[in-house]
Coordinates of C-alpha atoms in Angstrom, one line a residue:
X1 CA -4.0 -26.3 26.0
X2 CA -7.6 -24.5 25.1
X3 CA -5.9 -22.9 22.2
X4 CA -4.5 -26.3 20.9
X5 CA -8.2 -28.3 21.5
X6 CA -10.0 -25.5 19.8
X7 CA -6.8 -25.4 16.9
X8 CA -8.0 -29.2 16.5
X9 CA -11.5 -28.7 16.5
X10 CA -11.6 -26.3 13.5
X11 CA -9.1 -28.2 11.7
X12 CA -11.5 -31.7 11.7
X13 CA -14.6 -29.7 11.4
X14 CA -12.6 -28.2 8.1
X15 CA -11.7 -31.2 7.1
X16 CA -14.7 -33.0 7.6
X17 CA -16.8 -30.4 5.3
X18 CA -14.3 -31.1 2.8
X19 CA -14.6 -34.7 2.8
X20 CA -18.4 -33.6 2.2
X21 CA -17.9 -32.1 -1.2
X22 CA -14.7 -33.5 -1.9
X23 CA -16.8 -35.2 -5.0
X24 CA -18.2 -32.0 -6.5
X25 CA -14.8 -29.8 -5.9
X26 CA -11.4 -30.0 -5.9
X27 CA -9.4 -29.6 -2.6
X28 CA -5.9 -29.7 -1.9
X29 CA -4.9 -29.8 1.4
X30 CA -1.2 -28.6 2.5
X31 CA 0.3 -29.1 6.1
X32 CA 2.4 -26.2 6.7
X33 CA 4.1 -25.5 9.1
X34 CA 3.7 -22.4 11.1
X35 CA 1.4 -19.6 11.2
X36 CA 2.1 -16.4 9.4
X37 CA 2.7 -13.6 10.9
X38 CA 0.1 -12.1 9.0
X39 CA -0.8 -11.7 4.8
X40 CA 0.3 -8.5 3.4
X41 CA 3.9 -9.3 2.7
X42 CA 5.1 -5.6 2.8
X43 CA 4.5 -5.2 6.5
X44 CA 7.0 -9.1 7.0
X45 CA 9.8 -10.6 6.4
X46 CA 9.5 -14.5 7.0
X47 CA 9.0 -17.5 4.3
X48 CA 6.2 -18.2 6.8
X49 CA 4.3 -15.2 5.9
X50 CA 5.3 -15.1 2.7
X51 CA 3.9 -18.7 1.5
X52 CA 0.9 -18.2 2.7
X53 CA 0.7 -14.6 1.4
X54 CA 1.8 -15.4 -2.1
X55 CA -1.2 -17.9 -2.5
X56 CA -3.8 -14.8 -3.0
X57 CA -1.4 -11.9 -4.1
X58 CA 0.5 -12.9 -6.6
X59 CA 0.8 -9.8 -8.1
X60 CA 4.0 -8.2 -8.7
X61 CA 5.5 -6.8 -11.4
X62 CA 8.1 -9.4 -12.1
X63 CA 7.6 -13.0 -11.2
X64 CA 10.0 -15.7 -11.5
X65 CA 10.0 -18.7 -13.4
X66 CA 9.0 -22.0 -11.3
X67 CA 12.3 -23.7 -10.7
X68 CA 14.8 -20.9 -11.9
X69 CA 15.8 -17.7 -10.6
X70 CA 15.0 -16.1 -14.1
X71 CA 12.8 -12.8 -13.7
X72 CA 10.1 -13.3 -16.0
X73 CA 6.4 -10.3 -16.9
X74 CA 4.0 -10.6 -13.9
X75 CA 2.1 -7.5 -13.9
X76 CA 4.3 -5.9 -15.9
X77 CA 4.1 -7.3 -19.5
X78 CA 7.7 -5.6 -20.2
X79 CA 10.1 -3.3 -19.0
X80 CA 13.2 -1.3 -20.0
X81 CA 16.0 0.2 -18.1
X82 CA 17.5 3.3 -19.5
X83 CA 21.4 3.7 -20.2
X84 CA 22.4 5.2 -17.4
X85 CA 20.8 2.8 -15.2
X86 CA 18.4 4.9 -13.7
X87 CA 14.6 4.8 -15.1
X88 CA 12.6 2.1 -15.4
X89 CA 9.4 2.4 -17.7
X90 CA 7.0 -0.8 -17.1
X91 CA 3.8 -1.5 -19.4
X92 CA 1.7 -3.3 -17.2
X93 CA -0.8 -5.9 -18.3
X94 CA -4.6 -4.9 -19.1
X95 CA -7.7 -6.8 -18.0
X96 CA -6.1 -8.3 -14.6
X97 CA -8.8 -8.2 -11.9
X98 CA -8.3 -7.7 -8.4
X99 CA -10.5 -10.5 -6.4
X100 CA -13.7 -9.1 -4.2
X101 CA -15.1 -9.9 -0.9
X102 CA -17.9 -9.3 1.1
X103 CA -16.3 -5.9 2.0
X104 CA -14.9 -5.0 -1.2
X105 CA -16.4 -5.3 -5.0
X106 CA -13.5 -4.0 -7.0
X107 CA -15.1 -1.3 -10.2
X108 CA -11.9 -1.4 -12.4
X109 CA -9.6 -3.4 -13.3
X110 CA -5.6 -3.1 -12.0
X111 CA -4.0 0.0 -13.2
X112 CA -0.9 2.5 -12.4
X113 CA -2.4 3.9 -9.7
X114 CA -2.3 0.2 -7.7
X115 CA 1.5 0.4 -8.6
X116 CA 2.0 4.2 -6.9
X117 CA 0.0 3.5 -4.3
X118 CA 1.6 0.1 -2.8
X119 CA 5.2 2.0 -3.4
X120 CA 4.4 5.3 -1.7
X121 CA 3.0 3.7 0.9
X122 CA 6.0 1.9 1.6
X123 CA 8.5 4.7 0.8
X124 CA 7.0 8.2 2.1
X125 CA 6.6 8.2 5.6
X126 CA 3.9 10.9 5.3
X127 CA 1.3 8.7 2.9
X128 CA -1.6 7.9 5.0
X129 CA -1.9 4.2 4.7
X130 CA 2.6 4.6 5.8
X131 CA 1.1 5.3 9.1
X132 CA -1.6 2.6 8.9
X133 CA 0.7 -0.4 8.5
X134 CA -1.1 -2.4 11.7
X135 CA 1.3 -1.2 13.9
X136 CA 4.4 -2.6 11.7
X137 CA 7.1 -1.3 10.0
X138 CA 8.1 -2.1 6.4
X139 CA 10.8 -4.2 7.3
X140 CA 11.8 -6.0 4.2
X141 CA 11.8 -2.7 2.3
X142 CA 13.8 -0.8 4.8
X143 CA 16.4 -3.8 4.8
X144 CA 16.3 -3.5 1.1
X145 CA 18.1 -0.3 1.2
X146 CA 14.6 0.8 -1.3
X147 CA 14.2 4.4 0.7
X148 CA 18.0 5.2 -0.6
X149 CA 17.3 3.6 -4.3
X150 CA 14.2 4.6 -5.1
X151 CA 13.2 7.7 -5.9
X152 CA 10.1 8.2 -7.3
X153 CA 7.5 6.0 -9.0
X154 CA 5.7 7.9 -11.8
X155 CA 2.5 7.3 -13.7
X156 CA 2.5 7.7 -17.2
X157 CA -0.8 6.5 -17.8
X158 CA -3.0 3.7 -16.8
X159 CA -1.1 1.1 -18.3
X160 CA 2.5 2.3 -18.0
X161 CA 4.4 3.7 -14.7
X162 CA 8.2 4.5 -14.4
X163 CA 10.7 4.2 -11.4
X164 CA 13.4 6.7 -10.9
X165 CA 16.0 5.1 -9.0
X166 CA 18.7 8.0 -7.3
X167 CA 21.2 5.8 -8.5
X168 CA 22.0 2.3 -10.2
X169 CA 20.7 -0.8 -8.9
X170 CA 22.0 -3.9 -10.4
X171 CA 19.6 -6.3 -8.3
X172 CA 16.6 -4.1 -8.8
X173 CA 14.7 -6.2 -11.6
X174 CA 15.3 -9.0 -9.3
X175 CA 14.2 -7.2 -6.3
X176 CA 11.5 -6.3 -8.0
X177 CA 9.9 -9.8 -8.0
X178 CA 10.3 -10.4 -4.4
X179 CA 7.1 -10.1 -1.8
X180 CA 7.2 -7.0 -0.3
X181 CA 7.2 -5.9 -3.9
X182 CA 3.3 -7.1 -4.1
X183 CA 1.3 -4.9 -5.5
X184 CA -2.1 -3.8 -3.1
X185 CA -5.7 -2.2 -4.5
X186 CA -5.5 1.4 -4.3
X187 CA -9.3 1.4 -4.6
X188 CA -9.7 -1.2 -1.9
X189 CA -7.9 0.8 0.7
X190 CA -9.9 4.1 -0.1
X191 CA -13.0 1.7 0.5
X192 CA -11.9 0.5 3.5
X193 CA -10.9 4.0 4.6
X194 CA -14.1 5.3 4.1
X195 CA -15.5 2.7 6.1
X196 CA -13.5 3.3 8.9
X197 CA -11.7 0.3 8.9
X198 CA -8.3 0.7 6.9
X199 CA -6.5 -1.8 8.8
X200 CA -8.5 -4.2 6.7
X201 CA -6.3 -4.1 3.5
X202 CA -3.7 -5.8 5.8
X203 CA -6.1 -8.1 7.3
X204 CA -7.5 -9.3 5.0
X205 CA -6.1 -9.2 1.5
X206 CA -7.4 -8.6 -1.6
X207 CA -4.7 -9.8 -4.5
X208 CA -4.9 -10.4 -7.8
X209 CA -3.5 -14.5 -7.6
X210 CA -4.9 -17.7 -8.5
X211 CA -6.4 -18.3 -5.5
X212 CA -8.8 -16.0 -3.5
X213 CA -8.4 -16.0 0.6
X214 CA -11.5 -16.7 2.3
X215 CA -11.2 -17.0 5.9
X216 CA -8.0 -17.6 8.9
X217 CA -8.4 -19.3 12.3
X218 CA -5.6 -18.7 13.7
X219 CA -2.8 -21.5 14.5
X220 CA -5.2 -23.9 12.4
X221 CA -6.4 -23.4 9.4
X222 CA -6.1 -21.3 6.3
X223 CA -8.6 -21.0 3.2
X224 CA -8.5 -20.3 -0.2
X225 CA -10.4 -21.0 -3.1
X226 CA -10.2 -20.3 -6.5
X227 CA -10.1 -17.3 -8.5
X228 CA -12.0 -17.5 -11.9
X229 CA -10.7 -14.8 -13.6
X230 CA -6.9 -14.8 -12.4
X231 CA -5.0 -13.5 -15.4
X232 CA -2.7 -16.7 -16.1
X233 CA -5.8 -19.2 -16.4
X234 CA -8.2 -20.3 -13.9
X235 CA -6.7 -23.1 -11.2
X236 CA -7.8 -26.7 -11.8
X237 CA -7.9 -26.6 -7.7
X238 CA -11.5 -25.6 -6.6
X239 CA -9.9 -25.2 -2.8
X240 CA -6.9 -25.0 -1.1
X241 CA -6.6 -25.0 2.6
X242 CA -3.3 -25.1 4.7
X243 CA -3.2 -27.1 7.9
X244 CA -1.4 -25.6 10.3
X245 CA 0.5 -28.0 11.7
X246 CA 4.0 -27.0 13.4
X247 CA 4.8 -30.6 14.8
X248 CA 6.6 -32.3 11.7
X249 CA 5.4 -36.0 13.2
X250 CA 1.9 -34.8 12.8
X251 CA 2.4 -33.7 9.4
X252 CA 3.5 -37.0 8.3
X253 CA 1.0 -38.6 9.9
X254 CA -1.7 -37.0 7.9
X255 CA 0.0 -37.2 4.9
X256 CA -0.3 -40.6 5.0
X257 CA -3.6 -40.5 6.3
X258 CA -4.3 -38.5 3.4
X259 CA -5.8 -35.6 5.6
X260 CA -3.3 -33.7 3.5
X261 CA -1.7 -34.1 0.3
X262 CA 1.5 -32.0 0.6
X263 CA 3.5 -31.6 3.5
X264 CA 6.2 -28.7 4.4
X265 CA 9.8 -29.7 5.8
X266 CA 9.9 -33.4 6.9
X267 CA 11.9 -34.8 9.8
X268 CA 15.1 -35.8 8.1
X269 CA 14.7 -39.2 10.4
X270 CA 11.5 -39.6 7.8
X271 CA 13.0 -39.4 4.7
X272 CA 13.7 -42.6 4.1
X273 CA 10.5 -43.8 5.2
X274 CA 8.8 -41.1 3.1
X275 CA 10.6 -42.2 -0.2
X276 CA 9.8 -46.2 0.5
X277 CA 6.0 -45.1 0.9
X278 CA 4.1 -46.2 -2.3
X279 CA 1.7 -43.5 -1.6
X280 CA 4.2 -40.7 -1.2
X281 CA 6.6 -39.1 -4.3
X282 CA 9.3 -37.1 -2.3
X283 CA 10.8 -34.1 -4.2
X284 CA 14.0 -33.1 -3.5
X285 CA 16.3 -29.5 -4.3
X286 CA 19.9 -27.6 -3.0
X287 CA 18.5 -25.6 -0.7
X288 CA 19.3 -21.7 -1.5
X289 CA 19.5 -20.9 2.3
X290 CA 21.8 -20.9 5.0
X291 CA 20.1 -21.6 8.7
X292 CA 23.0 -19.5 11.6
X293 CA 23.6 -18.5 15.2
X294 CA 23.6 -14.8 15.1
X295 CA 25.2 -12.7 18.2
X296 CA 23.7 -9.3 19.2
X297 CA 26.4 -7.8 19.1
X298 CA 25.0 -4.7 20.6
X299 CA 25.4 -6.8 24.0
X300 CA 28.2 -8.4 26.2
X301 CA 30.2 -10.4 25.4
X302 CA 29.4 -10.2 21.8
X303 CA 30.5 -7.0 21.2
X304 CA 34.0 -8.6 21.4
X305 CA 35.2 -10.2 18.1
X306 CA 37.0 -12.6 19.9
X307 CA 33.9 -14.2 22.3
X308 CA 32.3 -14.6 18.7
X309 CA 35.1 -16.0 17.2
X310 CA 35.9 -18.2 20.4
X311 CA 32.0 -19.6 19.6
X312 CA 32.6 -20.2 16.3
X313 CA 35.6 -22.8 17.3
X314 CA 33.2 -24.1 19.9
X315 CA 30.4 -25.7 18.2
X316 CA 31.2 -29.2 16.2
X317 CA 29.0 -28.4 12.8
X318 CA 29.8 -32.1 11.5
X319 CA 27.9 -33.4 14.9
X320 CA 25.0 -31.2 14.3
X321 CA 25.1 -32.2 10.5
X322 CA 24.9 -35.8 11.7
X323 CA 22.2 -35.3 14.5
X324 CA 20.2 -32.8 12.8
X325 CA 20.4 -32.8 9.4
X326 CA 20.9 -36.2 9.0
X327 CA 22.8 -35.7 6.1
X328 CA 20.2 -33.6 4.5
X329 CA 22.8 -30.4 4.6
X330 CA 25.9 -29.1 4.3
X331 CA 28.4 -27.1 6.5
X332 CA 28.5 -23.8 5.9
X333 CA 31.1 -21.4 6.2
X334 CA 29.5 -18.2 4.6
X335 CA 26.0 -16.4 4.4
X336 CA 25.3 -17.7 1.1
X337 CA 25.1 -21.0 -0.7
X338 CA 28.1 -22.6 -2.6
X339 CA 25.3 -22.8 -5.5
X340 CA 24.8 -19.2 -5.5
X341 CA 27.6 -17.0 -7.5
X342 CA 30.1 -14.7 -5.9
X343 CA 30.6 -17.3 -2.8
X344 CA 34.1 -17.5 -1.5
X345 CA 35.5 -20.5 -1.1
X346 CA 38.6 -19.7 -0.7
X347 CA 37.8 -19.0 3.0
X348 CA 38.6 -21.5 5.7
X349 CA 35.8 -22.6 8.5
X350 CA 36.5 -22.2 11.8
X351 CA 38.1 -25.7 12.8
X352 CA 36.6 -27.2 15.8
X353 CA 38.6 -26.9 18.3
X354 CA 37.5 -26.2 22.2
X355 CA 40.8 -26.1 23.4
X356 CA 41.8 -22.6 21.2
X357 CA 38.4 -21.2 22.0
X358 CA 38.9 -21.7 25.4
X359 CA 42.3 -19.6 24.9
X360 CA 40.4 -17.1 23.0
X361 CA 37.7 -16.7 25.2
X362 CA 40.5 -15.9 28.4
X363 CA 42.5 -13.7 25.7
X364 CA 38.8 -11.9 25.3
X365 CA 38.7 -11.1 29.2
X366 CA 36.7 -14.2 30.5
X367 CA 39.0 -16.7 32.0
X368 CA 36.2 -18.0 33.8
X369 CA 33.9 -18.5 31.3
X370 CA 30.4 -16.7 31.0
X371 CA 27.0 -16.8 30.7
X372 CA 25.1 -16.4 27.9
X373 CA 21.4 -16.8 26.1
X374 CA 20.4 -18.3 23.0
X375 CA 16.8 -18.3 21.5
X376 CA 16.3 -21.6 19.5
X377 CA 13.4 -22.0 16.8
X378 CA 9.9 -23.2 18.0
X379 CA 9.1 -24.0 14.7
X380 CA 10.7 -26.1 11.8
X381 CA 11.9 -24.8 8.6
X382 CA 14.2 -25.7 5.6
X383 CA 17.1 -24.1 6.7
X384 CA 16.7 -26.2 9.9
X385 CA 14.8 -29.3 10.8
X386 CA 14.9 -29.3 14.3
X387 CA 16.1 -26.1 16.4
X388 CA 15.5 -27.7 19.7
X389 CA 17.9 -29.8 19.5
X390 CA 20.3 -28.2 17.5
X391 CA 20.2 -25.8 20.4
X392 CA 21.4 -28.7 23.1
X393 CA 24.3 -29.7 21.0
X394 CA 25.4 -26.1 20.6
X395 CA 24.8 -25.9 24.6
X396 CA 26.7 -28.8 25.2
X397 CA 29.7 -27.8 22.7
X398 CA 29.7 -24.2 25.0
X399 CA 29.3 -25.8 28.0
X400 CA 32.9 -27.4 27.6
X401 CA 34.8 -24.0 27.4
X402 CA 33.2 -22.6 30.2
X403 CA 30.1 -20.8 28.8
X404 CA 27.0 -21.7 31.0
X405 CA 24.3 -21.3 28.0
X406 CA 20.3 -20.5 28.6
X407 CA 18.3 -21.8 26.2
X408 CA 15.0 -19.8 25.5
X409 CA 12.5 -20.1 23.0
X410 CA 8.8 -18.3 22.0
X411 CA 5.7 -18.7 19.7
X412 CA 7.3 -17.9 16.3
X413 CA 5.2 -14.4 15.4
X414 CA 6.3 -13.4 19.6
X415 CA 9.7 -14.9 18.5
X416 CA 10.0 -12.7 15.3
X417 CA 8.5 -9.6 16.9
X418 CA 11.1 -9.7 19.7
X419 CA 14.1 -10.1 17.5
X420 CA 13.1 -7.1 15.1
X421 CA 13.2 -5.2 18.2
X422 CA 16.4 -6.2 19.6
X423 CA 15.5 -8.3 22.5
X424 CA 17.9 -11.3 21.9
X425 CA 21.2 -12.2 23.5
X426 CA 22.1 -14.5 21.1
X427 CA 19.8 -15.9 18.4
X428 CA 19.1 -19.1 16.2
X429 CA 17.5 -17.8 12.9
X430 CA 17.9 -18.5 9.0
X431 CA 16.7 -17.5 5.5
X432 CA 16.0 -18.7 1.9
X433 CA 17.2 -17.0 -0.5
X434 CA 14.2 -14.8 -2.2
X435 CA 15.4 -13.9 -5.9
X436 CA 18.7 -15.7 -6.2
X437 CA 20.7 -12.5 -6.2
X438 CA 24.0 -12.3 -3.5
X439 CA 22.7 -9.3 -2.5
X440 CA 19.5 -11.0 -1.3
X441 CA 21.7 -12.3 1.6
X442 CA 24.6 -9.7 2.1
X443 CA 22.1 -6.7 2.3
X444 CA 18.9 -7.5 4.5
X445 CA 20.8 -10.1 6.4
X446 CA 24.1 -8.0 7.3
X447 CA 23.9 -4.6 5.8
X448 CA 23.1 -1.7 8.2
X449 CA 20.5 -0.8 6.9
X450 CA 19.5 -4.2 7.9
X451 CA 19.7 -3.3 11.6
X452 CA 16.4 -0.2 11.2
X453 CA 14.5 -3.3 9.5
X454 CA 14.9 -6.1 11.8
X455 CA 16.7 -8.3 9.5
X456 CA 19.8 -8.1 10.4
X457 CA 19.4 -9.7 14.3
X458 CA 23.4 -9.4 14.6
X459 CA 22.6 -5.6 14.6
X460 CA 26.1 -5.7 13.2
X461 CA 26.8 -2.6 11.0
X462 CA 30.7 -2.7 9.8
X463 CA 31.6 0.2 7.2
X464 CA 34.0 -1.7 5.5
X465 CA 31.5 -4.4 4.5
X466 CA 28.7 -2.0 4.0
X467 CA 31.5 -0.1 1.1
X468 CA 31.6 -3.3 -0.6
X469 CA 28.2 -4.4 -0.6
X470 CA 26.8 -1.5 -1.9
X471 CA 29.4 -0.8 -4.2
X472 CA 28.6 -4.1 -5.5
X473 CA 24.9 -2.9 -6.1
X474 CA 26.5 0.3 -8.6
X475 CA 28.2 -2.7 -10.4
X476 CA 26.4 -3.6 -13.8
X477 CA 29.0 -6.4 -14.0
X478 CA 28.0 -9.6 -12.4
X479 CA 31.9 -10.7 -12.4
X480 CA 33.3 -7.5 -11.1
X481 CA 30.0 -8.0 -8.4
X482 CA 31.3 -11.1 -7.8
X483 CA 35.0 -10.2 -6.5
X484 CA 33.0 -7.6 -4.1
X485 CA 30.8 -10.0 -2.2
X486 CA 34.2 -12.3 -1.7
X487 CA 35.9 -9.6 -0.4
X488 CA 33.0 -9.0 2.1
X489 CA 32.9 -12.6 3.0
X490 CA 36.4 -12.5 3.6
X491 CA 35.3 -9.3 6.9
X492 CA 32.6 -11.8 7.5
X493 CA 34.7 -14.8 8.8
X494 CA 37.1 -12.5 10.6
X495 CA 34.5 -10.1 12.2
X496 CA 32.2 -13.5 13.1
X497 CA 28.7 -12.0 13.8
X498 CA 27.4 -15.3 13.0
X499 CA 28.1 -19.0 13.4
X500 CA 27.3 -20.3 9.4
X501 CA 25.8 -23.9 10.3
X502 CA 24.6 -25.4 7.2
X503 CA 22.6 -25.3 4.1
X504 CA 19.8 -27.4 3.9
X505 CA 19.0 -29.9 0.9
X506 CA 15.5 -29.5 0.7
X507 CA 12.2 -31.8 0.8
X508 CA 8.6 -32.2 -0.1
X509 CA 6.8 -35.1 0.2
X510 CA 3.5 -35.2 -2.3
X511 CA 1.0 -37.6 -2.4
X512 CA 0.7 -39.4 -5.8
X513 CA -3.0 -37.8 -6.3
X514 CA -1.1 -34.6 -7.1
X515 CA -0.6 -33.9 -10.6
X516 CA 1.8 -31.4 -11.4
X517 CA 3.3 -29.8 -8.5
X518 CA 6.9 -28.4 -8.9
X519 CA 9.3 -27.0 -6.4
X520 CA 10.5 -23.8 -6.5
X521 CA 14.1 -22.4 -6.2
X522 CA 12.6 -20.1 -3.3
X523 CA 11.4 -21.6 -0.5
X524 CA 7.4 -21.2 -1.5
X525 CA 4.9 -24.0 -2.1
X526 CA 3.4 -23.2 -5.8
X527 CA -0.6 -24.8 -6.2
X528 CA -1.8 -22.7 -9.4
X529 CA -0.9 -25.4 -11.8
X530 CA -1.5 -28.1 -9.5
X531 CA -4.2 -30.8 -10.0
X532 CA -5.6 -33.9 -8.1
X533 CA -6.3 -37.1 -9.8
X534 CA -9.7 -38.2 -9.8

């Protein structure tokens, strides 16, 4: 309770200095909904972290364009890939600055040896800042599969570097432009490690973006403010501050309070009433996501295909839809979209039917039932609206073939840090899609490598669909790729080391002071081209 009253406290006292000079600047302020794990997206894996991250890094070497999945020059003006697949020589823009601080005043501008250093640090485990990483691993990267694709990164000179992959990568452009990719300040972090403090880099981040971070209070407020001499144009936003808000309600009830402007993942039960508000435009896109039930299958009784298979038939998706979703979703029946190419739909869902996975779960040794726990979501996100109560149908639905279900939950960054290591039974989780690549899904989410990142919370590694998946990364052809990944979903519905719940249509309600904000494929909030009317 403390926490929460002094949350409050520096969220009005925010709020009310912005009110102060809300003539004289420009300040947009966003309700999000969560707090990051923390803002150096190599060391995470979550949209959480990565939203809030992606306001002051910005700076990889791909991008991708706002509303497509088309990799487009960030850093990198232009690349080329060799014939054989296996060098990549970038020529990186000149005359991007990297932002300063009261700690750090950056002396040149970004160069090659930003690039080496953010990708050694990640890939050779005897780099000093490897070791430095804030007591974190580099999840996304291991999960990636990058230690077994990339071989070296070579500087060529200032302005051009070259990766030499150990063998070909289809997805690797696309990869590329994904936040763990972000590129760090080699200079800052032999600053900071002269001073003795080389945590700090991770702290407290020093990016190249449109916006510049300026301070955290954590579980309230976030702020940013502009960056003059970002290298696609100056922002028309002086400020930008996310409100941490993690009750959806209270989100809403500022938007139309106008104590925020933008607002993350709305109760579906609002919708409507968002849409009839004069003051509110709601923006809508297919969500590329897929929210889940994953077993641990390193754990009784999910280390039997037929308990998770039994589950599967237990739990009535089109109730959940209904309750849940409120029609903002559809079922799902595979780890990736029906938008998103390569998905099977030839596969049939598991029918609901308690009465078979009450036989299946006696053929599996447990006449009698058993008991079970499931973590739900303490925190809303696209891929799903409400896991509380998601988590009550589900416990109902198992309840009626015998399986006596405890329902446990944690603060989202405790919630995440327990799952990387393991510690769940069974596990309510989700993701949206980063770079709109299959491979985005079928590698972090199921892949073995997967299970050494903390990605894959199934810690399900199954050789046959580890073959396919990574032969489907050697494939240059997207349609040849394509017949892989159905073949894999086809081991995925029989092996069942998830329950596929839905795919989220997505939301965000905007004020009609905001001038152009778009959304993006990814699930990311975008200000740099934003502007408020007067």
């Amino acid at each position: 309770m403390k926490r929460k009253l002094i949350a409050k406290a520096a969220l009005l006292a925010v709020l009310c200095a912005t009110a102060g000079y809300a003539a004289a600047a420009k300040t947009l302020v966003f309700c999000s909904e969560g707090s990051p794990e923390g803002f150096n997206p190599q060391l995470f894996t979550t949209g959480t972290t990565f939203d809030a991250s992606s306001v002051p890094m910005y700076n990889r070497l791909v991008e991708f364009e706002l509303g497509t999945t088309k990799p487009i020059p960030g850093l990198a003006e232009s690349w080329s890939v060799s014939e054989d697949g296996l060098t990549y020589t970038f020529k990186l823009r000149k005359g991007v600055k990297f932002h300063s601080s009261a700690k750090f005043k950056p002396t040149r501008d970004f160069n090659a040896d930003d690039v080496l250093f953010s990708f050694n640090r990640m890939g050779d485990p005897s780099h000093p800042y490897h070791k430095l990483a804030a007591g974190q691993s580099f999840g996304y990267y291991l999960d990636m599969g990058m230690d077994k694709i990339i071989d070296k990164v070579e500087k060529v000179d200032d302005n051009t570097v070259v990766f030499k992959l150990k063998h070909p990568e289809a997805p690797f452009i696309a990869d590329l432009g994904m936040d763990f990719a972000s590129i760090l300040s080699a200079e800052y972090a032999d600053n900071m490690k002269k001073a003795g403090t080389p945590e700090v880099i991770d702290r407290e981040p020093i990016g190249t973006g449109p916006f510049q971070f300026v301070s955290y209070q954590k579980d309230a407020v976030i702020r940013y403010k502009a960056n003059d001499a970002f290298w696609g144009g100056r922002p028309k936003l002086d400020n930008l501050i996310y409100a941490i808000t993690p009750d959806a309600s209270v989100r809403y009830a500022k938007l139309k309070a106008n104590e925020c402007q933008v607002m993350a993942y709305p109760k579906p039960a609002d919708i409507e009433l968002m849409k009839a508000d004069p003051a509110v435009t709601m923006m809508t896109k297919p969500g590329l996501n897929i929210g889940y039930i994953s077993f641990n299958v390193e754990k009784k009784p999910f280390d039997n295909k037929l308990v998770r298979q039994a589950l599967n038939m237990a739990v009535d998706k089109q109730t959940i839809l209904k309750t849940v979703y409120q029609g903002a979703g559809v079922p799902a029946k595979n780890p990736i979209p029906p938008t998103l190419w390569g998905y099977n739909d030839k596969i049939k869902d598991y029918t609901y039917d308690p009465v078979k996975a009450k036989e299946l779960l006696a053929k599996a040794g447990y006449p009698n039932g058993v008991e079970v726990e499931m973590w739900y979501l303490p925190v809303t996100r696209p891929y799903n609206p409400d896991g509380k109560r998601m988590a009550e149908l589900i416990q109902a639905d198992w309840a009626k073939i015998g399986v006596k279900t405890k329902l446990t939950t944690y603060e989202w960054t405790e919630y995440l840090k327990r799952s990387k290591q393991g510690d769940q039974h069974s596990m309510m989780f989700g993701w949206s899609g980063d770079n709109g690549d299959p491979d985005n899904f079928f590698a972090p989410l199921l892949g073995c490598e997967g299970v050494k990142g903390g990605g894959n919370t199934a810690r399900w590694c199954n050789k046959d669909y580890e073959a396919l998946i990574q032969k489907a990364k050697l494939t240059p052809k997207q349609d040849e790729r394509a017949k892989l990944y159905e073949q894999a979903q086809v081991i995925l519905h029989d092996e069942a080391p998830w329950i596929d719940l839905a795919h989220s249509v997505r939301f965000t309600p905007v004020r009609k002071e905001v001038i152009g904000f778009k959304m993006a494929v990814f699930a990311h909030h975008h200000f740099e081209k934003v502007d408020l009317a007067k």
